Coordinates of C-alpha atoms in Angstrom, one line a residue:
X35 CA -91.2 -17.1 115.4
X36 CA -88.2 -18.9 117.5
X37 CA -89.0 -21.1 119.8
X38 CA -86.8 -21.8 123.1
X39 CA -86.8 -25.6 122.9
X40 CA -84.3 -27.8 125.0
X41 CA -81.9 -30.0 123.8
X42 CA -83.0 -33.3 125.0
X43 CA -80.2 -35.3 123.3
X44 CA -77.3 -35.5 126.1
X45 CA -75.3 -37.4 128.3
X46 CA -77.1 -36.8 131.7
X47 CA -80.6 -37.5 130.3
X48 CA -79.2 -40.8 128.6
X49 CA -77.5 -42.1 132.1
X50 CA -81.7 -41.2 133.5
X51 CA -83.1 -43.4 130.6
X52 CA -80.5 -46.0 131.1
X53 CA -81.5 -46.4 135.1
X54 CA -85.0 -46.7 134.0
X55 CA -84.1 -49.6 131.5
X56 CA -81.7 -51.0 134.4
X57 CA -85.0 -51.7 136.6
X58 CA -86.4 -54.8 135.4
X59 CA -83.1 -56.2 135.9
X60 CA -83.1 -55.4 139.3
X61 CA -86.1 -56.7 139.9
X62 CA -84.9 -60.1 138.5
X63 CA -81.9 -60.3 140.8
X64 CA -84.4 -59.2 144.0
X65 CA -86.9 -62.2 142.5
X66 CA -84.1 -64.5 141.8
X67 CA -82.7 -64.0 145.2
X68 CA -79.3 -63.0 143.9
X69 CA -77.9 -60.2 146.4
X70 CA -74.6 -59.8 145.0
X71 CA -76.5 -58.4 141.4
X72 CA -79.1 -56.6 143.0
X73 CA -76.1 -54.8 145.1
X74 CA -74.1 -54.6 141.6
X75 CA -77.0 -53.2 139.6
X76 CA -78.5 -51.0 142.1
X77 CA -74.8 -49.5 142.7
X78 CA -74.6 -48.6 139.3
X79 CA -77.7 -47.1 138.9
X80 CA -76.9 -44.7 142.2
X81 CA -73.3 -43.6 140.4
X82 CA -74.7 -43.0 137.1
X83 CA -77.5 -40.8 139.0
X84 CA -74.2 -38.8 140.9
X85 CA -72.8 -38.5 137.2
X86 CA -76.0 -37.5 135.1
X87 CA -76.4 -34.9 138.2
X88 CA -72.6 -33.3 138.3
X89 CA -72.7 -33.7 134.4
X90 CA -75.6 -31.7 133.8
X91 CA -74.6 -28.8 135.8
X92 CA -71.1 -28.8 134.7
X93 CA -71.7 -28.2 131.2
X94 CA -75.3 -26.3 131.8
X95 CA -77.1 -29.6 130.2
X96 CA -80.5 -29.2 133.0
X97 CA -83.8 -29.7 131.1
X98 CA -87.0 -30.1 132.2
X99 CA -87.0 -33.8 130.5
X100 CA -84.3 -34.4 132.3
X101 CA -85.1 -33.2 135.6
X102 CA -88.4 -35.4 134.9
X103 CA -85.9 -38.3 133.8
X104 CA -84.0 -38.4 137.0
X105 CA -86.8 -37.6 139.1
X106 CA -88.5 -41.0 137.8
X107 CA -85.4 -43.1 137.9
X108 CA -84.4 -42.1 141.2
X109 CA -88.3 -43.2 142.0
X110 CA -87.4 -46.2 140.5
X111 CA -84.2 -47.2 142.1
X112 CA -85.2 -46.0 145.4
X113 CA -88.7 -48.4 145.2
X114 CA -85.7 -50.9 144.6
X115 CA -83.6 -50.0 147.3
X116 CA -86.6 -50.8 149.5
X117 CA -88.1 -53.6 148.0
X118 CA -84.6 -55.1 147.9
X119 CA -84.0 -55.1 151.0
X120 CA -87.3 -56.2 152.6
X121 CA -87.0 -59.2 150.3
X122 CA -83.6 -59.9 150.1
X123 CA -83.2 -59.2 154.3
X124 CA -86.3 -59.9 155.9
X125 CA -85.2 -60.2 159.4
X126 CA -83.1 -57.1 159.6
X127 CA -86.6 -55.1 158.0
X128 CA -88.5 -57.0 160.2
X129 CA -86.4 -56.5 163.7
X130 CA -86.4 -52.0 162.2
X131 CA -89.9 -52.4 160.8
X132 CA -91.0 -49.0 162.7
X133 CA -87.9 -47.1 160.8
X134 CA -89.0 -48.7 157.2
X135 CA -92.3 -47.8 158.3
X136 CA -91.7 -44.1 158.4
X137 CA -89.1 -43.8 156.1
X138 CA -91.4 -45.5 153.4
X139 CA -94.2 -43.4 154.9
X140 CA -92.8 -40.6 154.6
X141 CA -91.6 -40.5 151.3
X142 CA -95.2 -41.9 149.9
X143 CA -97.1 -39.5 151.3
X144 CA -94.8 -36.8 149.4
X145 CA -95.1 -38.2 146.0
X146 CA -98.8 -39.2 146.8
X147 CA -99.4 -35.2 147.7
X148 CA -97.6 -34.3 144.7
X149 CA -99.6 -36.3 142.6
X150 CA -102.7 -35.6 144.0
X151 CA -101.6 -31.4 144.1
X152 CA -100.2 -31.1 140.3
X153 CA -101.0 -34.5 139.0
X154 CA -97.2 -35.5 138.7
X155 CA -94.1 -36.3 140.7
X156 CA -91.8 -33.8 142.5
X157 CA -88.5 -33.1 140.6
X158 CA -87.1 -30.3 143.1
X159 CA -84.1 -31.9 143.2
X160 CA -83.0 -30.2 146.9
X161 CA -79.5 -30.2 147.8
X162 CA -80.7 -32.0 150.7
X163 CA -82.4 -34.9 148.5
X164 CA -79.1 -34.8 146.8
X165 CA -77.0 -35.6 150.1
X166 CA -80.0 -38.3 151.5
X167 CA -78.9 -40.0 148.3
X168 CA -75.4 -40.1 149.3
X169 CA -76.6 -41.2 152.3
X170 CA -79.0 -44.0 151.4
X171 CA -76.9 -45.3 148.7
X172 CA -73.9 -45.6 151.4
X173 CA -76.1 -47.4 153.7
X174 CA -77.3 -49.8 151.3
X175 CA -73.9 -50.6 149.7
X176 CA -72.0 -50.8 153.1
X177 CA -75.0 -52.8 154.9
X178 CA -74.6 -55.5 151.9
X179 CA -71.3 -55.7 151.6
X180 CA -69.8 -55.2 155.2
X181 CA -72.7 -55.5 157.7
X182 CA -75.1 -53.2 159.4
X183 CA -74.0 -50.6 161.7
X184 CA -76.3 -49.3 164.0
X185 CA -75.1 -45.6 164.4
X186 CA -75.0 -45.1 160.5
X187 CA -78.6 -46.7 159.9
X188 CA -80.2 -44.1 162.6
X189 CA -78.2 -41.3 161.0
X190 CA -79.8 -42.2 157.7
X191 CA -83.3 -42.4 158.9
X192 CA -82.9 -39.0 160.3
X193 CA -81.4 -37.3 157.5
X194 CA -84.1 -39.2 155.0
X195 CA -86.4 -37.9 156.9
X196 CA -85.8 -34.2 157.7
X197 CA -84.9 -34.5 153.6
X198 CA -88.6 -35.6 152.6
X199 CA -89.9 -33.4 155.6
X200 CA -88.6 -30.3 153.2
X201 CA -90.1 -31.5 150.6
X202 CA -93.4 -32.1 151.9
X203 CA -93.5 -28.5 153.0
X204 CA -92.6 -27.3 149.1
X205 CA -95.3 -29.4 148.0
X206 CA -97.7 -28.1 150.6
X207 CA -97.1 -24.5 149.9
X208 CA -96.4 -24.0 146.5
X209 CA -98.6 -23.0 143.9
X210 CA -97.0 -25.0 141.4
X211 CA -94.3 -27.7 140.9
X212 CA -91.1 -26.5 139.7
X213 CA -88.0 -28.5 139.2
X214 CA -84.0 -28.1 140.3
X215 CA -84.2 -25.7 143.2
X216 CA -82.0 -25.3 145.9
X217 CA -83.6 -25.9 149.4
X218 CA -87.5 -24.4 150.7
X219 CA -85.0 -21.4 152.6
X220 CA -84.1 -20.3 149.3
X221 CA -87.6 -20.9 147.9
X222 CA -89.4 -18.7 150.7
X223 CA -86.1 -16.3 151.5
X224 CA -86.5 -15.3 147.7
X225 CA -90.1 -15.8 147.5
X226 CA -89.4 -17.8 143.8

């Protein structure tokens, strides 16, 4: 009897392990106080999650595992993101702390429902998650290394949250958790 397994061994799931191992060494640069590592590190760890993504679809390399993967690093490096920042700029989080509040908010409450719902993280991997990414990582790299601009920051709240707003309603109504689809209208337009 054949069995359908998945290759595991491949480039995109590989660049997902290797933002997990990054992690603790982002935490040391956020500890040590060292911005210009953390805003290194965490910059790598957002391109290699744009290649493991364009990479696995290019040459048909999506797994399971390796939506899993990415799902769990992009946890990672977005708890990062945030820690990062309220440590590393405490007055900028402080004078936006309603933003951060719902932003963070936000986003908890959707893996907290998902975990409560199917006992794991969401790995949907919406095209809209895909573009708050963008998004996020822009903000962070362009607020460290040439200042904070208002317009941009409000645009990314928005967008982050209308993003995790989607996802909350997938994890509401669906009966199970299912990895790499496209956006809830294509969900409930097709009824998958």
């Amino acid at each position: 009897m054949a069995t359908n397994k998945e290759n595991i061994w491949n480039v995109p799931n590989a660049l997902s392990a290797y933002r997990i191992l990054a992690l603790p060494f982002i935490i040391y640069a956020i500890i040590s106080g060292n911005k210009s590592l953390f805003i290194t590190l965490l910059s790598i760890n957002l391109i290699t999650d744009i290649l493991d993504g364009l990479i696995a679809r290019a040459f048909k390399l999506q797994t399971e595992l390796g939506a899993r993967l990415d799902s769990l690093a992009d946890i990672g490096t977005y708890i990062m993101a945030f820690v990062g920042m309220i440590v590393l700029e405490q007055d900028f989080v402080q004078e936006y702390r309603f933003e951060f509040i719902v932003l963070i908010g936000l986003w908890l409450l959707l893996q907290l429902l998902a975990i409560f719902r199917f006992g794991r993280f969401p790995s949907f991997h919406l095209w809209s998650s895909k573009a708050i990414g963008y998004v996020q990582g822009i903000f962070i790299f362009t607020f460290f290394l040439l200042g904070f601009w208002k317009p941009y920051f409000y645009f990314m709240v928005v967008i982050s949250c209308l993003s995790y707003l989607e996802e909350l309603l997938l994890v509401v109504s669906l009966p199970r958790l299912r990895s790499n689809l496209k956006s809830a209208f294509f969900v409930f337009r097709h009824k998958i």
